[in-house]
Short mmCIF file of C-alpha atoms in Angstrom, two decimals:
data_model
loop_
_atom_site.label_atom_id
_atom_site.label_comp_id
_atom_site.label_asym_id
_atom_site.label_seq_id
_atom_site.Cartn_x
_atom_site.Cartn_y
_atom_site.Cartn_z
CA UNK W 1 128.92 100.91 68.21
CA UNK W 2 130.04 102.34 71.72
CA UNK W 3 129.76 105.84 72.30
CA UNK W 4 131.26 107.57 75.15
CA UNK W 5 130.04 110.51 74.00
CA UNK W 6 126.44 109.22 74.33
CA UNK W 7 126.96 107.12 77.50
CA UNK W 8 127.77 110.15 79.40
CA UNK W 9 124.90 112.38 78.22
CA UNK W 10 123.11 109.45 79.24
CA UNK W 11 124.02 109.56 82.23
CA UNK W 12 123.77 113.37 82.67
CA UNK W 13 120.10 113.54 81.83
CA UNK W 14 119.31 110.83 84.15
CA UNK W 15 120.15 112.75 87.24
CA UNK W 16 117.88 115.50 85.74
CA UNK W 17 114.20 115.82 87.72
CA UNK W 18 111.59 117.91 86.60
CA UNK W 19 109.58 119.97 88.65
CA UNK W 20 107.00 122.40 87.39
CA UNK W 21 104.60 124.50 89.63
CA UNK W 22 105.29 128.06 90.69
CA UNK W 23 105.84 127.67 94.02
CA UNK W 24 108.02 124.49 93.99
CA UNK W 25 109.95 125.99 91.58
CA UNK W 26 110.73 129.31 93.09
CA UNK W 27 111.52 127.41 96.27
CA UNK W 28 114.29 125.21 93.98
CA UNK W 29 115.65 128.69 92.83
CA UNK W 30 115.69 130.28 96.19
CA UNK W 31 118.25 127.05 97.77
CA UNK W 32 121.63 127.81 97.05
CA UNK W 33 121.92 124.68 97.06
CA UNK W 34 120.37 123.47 94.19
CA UNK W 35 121.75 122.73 90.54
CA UNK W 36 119.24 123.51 88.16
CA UNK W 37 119.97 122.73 84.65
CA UNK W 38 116.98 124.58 83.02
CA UNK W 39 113.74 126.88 83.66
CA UNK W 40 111.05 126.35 81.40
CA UNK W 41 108.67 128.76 81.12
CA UNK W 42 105.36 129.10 78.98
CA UNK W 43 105.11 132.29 76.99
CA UNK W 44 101.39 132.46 77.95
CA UNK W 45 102.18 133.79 81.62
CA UNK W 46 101.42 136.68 82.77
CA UNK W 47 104.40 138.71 83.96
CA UNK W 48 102.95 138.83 87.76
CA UNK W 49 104.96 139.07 90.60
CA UNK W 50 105.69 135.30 91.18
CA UNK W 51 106.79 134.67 87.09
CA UNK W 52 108.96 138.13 87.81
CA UNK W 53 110.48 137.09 91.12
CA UNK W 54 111.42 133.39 89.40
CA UNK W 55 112.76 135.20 86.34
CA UNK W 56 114.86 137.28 88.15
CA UNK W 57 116.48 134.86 90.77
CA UNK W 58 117.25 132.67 87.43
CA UNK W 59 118.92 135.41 85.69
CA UNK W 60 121.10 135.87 88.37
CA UNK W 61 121.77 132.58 89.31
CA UNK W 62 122.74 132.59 85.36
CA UNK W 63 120.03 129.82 84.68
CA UNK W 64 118.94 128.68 80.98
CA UNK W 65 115.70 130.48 80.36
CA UNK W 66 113.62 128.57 77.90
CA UNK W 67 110.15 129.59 76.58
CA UNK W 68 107.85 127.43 75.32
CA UNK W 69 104.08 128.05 74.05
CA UNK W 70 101.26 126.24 76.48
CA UNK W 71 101.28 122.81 74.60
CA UNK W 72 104.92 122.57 74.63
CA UNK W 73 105.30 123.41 78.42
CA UNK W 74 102.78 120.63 79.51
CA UNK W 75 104.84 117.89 77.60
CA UNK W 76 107.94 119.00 79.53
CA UNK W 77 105.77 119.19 82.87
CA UNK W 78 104.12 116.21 81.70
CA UNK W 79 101.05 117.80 84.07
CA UNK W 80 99.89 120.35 82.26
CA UNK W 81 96.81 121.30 84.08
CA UNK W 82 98.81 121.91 87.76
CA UNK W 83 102.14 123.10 85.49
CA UNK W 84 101.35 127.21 86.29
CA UNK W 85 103.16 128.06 83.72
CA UNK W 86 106.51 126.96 85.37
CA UNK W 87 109.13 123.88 85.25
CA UNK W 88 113.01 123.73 85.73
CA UNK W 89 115.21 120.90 85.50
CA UNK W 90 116.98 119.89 88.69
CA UNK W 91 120.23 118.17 89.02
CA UNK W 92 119.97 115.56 91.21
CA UNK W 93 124.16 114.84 91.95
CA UNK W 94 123.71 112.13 94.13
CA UNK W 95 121.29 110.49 92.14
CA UNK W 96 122.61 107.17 90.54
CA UNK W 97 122.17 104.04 88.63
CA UNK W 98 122.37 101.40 91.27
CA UNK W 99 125.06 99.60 88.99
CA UNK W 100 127.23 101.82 90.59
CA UNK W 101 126.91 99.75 93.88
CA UNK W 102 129.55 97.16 92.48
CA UNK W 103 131.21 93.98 93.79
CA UNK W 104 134.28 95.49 95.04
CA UNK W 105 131.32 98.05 96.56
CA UNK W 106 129.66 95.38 98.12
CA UNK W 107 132.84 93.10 99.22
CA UNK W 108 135.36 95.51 100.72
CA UNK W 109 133.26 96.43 104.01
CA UNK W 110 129.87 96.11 105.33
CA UNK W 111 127.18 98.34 103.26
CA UNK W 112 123.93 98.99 104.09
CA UNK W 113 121.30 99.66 101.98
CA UNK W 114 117.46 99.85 101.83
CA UNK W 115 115.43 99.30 98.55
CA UNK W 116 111.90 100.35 97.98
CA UNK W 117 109.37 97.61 96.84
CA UNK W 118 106.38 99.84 95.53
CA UNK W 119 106.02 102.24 97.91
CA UNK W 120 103.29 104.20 96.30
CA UNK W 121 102.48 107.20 99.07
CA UNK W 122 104.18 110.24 98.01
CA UNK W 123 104.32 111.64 101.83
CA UNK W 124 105.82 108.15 102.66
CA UNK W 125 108.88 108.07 100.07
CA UNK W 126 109.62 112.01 100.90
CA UNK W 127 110.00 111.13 104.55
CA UNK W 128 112.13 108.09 103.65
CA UNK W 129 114.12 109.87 101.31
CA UNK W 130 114.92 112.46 104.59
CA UNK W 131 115.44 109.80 107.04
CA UNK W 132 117.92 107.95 104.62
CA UNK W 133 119.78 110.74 103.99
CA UNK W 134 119.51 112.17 107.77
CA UNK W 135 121.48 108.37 109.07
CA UNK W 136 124.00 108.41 106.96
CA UNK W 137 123.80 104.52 105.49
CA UNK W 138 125.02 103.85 102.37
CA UNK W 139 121.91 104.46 99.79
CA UNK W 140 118.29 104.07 98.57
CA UNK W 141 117.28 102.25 95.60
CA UNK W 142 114.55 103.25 94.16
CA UNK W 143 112.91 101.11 90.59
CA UNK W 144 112.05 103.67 87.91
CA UNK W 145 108.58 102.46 87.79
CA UNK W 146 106.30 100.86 90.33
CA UNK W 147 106.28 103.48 93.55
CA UNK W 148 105.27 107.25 93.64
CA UNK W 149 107.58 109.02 91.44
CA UNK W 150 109.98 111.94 92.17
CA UNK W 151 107.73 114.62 92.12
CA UNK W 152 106.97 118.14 94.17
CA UNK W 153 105.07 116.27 96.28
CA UNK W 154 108.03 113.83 97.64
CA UNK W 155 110.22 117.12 97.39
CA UNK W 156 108.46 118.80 99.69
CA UNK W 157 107.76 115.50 101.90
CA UNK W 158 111.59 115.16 102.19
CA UNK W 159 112.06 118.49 103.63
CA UNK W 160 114.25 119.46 100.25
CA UNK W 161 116.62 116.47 101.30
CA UNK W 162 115.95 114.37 98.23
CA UNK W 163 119.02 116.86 96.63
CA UNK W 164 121.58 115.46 99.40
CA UNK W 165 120.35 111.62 99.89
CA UNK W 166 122.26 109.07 97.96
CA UNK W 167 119.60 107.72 95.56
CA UNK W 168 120.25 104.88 93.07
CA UNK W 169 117.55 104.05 90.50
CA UNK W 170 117.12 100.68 88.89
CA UNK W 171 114.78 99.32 85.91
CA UNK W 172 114.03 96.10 87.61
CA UNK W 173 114.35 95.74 91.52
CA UNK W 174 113.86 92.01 91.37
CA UNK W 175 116.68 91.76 88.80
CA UNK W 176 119.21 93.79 90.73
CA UNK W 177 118.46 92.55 94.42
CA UNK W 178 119.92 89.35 92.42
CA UNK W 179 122.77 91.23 90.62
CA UNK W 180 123.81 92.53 94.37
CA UNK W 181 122.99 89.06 96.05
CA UNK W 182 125.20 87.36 93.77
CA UNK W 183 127.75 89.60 94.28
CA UNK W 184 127.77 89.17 98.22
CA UNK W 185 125.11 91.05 99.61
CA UNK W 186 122.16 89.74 102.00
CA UNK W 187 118.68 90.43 101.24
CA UNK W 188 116.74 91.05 104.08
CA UNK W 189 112.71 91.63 103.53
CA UNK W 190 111.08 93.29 105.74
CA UNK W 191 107.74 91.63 107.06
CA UNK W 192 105.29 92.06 110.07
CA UNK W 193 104.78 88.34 110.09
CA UNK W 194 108.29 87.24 110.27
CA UNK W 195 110.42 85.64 113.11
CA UNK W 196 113.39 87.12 113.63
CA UNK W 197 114.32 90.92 114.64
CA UNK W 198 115.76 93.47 112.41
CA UNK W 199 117.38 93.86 116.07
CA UNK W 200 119.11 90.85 115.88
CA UNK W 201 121.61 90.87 112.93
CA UNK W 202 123.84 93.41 114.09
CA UNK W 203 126.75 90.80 114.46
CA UNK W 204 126.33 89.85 110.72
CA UNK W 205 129.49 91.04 108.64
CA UNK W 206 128.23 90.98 104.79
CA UNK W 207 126.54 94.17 103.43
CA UNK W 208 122.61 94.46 103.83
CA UNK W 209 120.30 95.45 101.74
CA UNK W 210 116.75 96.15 103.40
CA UNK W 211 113.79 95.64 101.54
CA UNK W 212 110.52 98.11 102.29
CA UNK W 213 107.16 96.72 100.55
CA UNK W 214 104.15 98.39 99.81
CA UNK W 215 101.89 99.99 102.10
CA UNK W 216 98.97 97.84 102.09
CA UNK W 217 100.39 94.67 100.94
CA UNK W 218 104.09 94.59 101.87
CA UNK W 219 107.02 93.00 100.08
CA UNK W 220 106.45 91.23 96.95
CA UNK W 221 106.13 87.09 96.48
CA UNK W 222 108.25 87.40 93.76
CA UNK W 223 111.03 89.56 96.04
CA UNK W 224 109.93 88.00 99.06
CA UNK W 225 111.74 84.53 96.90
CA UNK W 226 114.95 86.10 96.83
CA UNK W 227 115.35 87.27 100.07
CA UNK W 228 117.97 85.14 102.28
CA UNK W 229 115.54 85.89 105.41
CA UNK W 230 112.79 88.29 106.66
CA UNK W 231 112.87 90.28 109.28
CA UNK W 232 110.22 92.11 111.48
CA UNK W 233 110.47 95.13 113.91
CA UNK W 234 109.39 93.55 117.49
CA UNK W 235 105.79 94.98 118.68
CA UNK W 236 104.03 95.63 121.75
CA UNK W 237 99.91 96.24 122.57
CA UNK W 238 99.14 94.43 119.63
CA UNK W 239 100.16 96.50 117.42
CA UNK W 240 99.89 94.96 113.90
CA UNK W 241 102.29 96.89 111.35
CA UNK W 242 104.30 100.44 111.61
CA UNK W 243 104.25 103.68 109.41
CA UNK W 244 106.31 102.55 106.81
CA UNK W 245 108.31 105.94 107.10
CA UNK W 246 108.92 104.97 110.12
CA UNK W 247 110.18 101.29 109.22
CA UNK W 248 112.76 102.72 107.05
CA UNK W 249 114.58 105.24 109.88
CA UNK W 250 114.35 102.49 112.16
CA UNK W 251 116.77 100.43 110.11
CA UNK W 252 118.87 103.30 109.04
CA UNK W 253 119.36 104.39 112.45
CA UNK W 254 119.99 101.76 114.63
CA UNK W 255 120.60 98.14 112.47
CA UNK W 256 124.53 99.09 112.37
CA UNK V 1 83.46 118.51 150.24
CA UNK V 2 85.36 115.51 149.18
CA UNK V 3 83.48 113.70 147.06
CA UNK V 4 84.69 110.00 145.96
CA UNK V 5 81.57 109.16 143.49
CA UNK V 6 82.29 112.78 141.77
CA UNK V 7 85.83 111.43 141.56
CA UNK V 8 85.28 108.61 139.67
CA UNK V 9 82.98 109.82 137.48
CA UNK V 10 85.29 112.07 136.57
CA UNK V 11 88.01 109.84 135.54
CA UNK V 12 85.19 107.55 133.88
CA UNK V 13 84.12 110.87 131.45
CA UNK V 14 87.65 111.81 131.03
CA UNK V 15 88.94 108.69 128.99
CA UNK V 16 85.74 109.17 127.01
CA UNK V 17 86.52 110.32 123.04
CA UNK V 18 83.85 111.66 121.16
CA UNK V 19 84.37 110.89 117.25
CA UNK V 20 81.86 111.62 115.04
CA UNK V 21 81.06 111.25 110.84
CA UNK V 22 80.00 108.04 109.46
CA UNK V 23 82.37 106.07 108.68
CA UNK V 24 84.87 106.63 111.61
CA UNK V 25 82.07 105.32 114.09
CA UNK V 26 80.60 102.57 112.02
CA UNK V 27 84.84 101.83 111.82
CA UNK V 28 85.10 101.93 115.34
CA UNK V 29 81.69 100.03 116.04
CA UNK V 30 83.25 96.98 113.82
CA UNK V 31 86.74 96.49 116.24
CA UNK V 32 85.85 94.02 118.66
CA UNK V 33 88.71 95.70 120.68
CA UNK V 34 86.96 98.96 120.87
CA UNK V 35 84.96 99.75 123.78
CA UNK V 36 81.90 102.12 122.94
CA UNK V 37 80.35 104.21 126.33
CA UNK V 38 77.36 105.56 123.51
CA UNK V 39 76.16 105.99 119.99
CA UNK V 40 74.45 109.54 119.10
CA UNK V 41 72.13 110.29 116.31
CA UNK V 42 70.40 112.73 114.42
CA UNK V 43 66.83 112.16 114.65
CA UNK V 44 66.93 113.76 111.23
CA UNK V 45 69.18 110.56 109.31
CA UNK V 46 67.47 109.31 106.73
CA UNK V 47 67.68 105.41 107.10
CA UNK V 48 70.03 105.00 104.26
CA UNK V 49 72.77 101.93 104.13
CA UNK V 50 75.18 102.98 106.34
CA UNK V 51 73.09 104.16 109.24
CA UNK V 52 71.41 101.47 109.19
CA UNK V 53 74.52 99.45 109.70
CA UNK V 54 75.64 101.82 112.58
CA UNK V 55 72.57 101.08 114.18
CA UNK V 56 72.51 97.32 113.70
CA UNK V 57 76.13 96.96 114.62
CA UNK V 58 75.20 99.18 117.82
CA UNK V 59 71.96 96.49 119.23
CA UNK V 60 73.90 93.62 118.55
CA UNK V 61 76.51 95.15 120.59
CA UNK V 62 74.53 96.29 123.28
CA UNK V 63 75.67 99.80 123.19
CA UNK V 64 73.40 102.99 124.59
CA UNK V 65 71.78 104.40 121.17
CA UNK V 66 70.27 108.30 121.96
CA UNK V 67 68.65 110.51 119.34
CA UNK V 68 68.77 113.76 119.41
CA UNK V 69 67.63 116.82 117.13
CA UNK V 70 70.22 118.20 115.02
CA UNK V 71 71.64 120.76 116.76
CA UNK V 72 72.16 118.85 119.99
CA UNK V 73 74.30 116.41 117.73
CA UNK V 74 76.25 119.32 116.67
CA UNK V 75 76.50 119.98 120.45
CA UNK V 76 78.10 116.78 120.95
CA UNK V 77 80.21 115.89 118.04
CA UNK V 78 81.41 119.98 118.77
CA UNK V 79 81.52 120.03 114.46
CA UNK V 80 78.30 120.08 112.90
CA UNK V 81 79.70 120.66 109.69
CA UNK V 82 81.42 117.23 109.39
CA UNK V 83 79.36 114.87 111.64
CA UNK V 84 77.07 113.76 109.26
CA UNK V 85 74.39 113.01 112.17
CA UNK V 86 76.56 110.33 113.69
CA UNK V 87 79.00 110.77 116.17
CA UNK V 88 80.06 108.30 119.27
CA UNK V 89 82.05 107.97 122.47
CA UNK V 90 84.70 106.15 122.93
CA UNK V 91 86.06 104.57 126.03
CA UNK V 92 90.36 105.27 126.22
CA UNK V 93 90.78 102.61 128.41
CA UNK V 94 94.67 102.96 128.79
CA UNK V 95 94.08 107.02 128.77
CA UNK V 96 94.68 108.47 132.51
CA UNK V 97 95.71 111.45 133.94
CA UNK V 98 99.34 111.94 134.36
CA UNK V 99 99.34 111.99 138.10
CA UNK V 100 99.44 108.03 137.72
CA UNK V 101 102.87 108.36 136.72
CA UNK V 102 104.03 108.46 140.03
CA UNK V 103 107.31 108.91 142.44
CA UNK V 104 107.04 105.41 143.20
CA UNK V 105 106.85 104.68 139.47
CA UNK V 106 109.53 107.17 138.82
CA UNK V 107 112.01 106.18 141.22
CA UNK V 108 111.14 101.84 141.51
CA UNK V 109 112.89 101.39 137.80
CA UNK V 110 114.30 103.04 134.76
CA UNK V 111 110.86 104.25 132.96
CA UNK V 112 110.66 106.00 129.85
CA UNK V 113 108.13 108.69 128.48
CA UNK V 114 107.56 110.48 125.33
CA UNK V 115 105.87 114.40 125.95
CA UNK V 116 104.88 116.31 123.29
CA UNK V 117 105.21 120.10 123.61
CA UNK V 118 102.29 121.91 120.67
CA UNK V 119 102.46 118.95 118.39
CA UNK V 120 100.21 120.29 115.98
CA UNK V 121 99.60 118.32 112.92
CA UNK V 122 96.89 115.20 113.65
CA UNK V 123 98.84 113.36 110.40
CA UNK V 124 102.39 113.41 112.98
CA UNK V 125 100.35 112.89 116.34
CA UNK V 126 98.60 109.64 115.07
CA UNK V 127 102.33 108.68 113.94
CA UNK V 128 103.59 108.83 117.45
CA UNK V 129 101.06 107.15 118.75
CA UNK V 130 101.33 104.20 116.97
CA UNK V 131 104.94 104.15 117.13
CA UNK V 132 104.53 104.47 121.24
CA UNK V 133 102.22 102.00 121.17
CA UNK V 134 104.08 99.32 119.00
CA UNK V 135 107.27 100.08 121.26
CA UNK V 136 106.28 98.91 124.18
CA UNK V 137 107.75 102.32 125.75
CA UNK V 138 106.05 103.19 129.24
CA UNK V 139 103.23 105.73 127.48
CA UNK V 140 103.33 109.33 125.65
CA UNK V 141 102.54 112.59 128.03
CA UNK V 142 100.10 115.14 126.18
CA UNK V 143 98.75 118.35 127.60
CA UNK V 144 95.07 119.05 126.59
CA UNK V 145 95.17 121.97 124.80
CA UNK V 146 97.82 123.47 122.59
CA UNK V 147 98.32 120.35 120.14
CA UNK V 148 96.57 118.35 118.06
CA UNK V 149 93.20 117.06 119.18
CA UNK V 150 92.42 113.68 119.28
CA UNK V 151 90.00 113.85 116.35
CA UNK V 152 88.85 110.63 113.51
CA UNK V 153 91.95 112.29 111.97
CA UNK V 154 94.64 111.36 114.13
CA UNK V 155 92.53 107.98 114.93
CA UNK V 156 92.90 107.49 111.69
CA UNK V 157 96.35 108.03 110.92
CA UNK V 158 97.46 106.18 114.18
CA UNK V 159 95.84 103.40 112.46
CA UNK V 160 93.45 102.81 115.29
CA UNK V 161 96.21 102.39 118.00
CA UNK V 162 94.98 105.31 119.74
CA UNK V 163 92.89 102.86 121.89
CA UNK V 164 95.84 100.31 122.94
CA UNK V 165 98.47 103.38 123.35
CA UNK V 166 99.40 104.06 127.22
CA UNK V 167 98.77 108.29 127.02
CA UNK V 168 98.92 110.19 130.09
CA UNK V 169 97.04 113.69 129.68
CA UNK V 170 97.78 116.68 131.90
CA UNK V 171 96.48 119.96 131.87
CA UNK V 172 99.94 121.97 132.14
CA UNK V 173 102.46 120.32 130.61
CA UNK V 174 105.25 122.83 132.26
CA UNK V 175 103.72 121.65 135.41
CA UNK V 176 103.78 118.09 135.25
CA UNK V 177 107.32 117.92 134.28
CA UNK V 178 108.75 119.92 137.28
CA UNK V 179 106.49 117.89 139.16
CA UNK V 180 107.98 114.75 137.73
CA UNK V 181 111.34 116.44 137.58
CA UNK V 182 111.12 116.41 141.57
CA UNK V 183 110.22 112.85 142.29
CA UNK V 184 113.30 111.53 140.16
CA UNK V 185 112.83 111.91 136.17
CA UNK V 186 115.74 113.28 134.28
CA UNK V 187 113.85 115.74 131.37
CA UNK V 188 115.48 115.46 128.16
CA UNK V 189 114.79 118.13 125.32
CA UNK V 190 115.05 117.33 121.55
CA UNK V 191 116.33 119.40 119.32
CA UNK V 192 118.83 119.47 116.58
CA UNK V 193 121.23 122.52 118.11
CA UNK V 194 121.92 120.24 121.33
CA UNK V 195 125.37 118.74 120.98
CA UNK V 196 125.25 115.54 122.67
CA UNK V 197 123.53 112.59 121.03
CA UNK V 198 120.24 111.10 122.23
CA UNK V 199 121.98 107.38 121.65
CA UNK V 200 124.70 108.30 124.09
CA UNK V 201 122.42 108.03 127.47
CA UNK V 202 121.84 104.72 127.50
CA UNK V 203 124.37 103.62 130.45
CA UNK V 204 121.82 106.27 132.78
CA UNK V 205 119.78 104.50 135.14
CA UNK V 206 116.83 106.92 136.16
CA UNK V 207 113.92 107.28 134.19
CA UNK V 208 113.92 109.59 131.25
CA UNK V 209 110.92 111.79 129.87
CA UNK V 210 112.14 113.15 126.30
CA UNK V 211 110.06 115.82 125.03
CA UNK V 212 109.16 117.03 121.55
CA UNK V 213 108.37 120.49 120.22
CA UNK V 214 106.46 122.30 117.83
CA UNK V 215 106.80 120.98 114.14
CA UNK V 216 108.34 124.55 113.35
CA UNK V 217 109.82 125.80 115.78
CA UNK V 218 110.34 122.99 118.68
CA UNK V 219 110.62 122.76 122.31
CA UNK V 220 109.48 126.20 123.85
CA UNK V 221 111.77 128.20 125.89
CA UNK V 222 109.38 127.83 129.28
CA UNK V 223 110.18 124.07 128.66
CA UNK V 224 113.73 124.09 127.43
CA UNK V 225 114.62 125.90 130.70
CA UNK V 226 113.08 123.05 133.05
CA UNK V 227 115.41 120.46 131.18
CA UNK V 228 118.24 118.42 132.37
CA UNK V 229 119.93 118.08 129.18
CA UNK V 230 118.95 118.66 125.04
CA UNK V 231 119.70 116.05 122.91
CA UNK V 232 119.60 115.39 118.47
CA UNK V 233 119.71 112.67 116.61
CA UNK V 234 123.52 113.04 115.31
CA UNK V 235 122.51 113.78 111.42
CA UNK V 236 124.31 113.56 107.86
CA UNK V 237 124.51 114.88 104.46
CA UNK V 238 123.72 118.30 105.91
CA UNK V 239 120.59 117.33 106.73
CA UNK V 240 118.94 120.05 109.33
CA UNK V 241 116.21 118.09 110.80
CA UNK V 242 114.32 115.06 111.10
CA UNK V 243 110.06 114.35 110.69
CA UNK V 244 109.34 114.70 114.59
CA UNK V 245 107.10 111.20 114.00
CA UNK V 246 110.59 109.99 112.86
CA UNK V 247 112.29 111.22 116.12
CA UNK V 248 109.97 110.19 118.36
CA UNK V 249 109.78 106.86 116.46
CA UNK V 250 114.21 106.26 117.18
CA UNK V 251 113.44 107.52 120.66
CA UNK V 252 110.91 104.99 121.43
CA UNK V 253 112.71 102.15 119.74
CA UNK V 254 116.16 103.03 120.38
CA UNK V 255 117.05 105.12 123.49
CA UNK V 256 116.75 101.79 125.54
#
């Protein structure tokens, strides 16, 4: 039975993120900015002057005001014990399934693209997440599961950008780095030990799709298989590896 | 008096970094590549594992051993709270005053510098310096006081490239720069209200220095005045400003 109905509230509570935490919060409140769906609030708190000033800002921003007693809170948090009290529901509107990076997408002009491979540091994806947005290239895919999730951590780490960047989520990376492949994009791994230089495929014409690994041990075999070739960003002094922050606005700056 | 002996000792004493807990030195003792002017103790260590690892690691290298009482340590390692009765110096070999970088230097070929104007957080520092380092640029400019100190911290997050990086230390940055300024460098400040691009400079043929400011609230005014031109990184999806490790990262990779 398809449901269009169901598809599209699908589709509008997967571009929800919750944050919880008074600060964070009030900061979400206080960006114009911001879409937030819902504030959740325990009915436990104390009505201090951070609960007050997040209550008001929400009333006049016209913000759903749930309350919730202490047990219910911490399963919408899902961290009760650093929750303060305080979530809210953010709309993330340029956050994506990565189906949405089609064929036609991927076949009409050249795309570029970087995909995430585990990266597990939140202060590492928050600065990506900034840099990615900042250059202007096409997206970030991001797995569901595997790297540091999007919490108040990687907001804060992206300087408030991750509401701007164009994010597209997956369930399997391996799968869709296939899906894309197949459907006429290059996979390009990124790798301290390779041969060639992310410097040197500027000529190429097909969309890209850049692939970051984890921090201590880099891109996956099992990714590293699909790749068409990996690439390496050319070092001096002996210097073994990069940030991999730094990696990723590397290649969304300059591999045009 | 002139003094030539005084001279040299000088410069010997000045690339000398003094680290200090446990593990940083017994780190730094295990890198062949690290060269090691003297290993201070705490006569009151108890001979537990690690110390006596330090101290084996430290004969076999041949490297000065001196005990001292606690609060001579302290003395040395200048934080007694942290230094857990160990603390070491370290040679800089490719540390050296900024005077090196000479009009001959300056005016011979196109060179390029990083300076960092109050650069404050040892997590961003240690990110520059690797990135300098890996980049093969002509070395980083940093004034002694007024950013972060070169403490296990930024070591650490430079991921030990601190001792390969070309850094030039001066005592006034201000200085240094009109100096240079005068023998033929072109000053560029970053920030993101400039309006010309830092990747439209490329077809100039006299050696740039491109300095960075303050994490909050960038280049300073004295500084800003002294420069040739300001620069950004051209940026997108509203995005207001970039991770200075980031910027100095595209600078040292890019602005060839």
């Amino acid at each position: 039975m398809s449901n269009p109905d169901y598809q599209k509230r699908k589709a509008f509570f997967d571009q929800l993120l919750t944050i919880y935490g008074r600060k964070p919060v009030l900061e979400a409140l206080q960006d114009p900015a911001m879409k937030i769906y819902k504030l959740h609030l325990a009915d436990s708190n104390k009505e201090d002057g951070i609960v007050r000033d997040i209550k008001k800002i929400a009333l006049q921003r016209n913000i759903d005001v749930e309350m919730h007693d202490r047990k219910a809170l911490s399963r919408i948090s899902k961290n009760g014990k650093q929750d303060q009290g305080v979530a809210a529901d953010l709309q993330l509107t340029a956050y994506q399934p990565s189906s949405a990076i089609s064929k036609d997408l991927l076949t009409s002009s050249k795309r570029r693209y970087i995909a995430l491979d585990r990266i597990t540091n939140p202060q590492n994806m928050g600065m990506i997440i900034r840099s990615v947005a900042a250059s202007g290239i096409d997206g970030l895919i991001l797995p569901r599961r595997g790297g540091a999730p999007l919490s108040a951590l990687v907001i804060k780490a992206s300087a408030g950008t991750l509401f701007r960047a164009p994010l597209f989520y997956c369930e399997d990376l391996g799968q869709e780095l296939a899906r894309m492949q197949t459907q006429g994009a290059q996979l390009c791994g990124l790798s301290s030990h390779a041969t060639h230089s992310v410097f040197d495929t500027q000529q190429d014409s097909s969309s890209q799709i850049y692939i970051l690994g984890n921090e201590t041990d880099g891109v996956s075999k099992e990714i590293e298989g699909l790749c068409d070739r990996m690439l390496k960003i050319p070092m001096h002094n002996g210097v073994e590896s990069l940030n991999v922050a730094v990696t990723a606005a590397l290649i969304a700056f300059l591999s045009v």
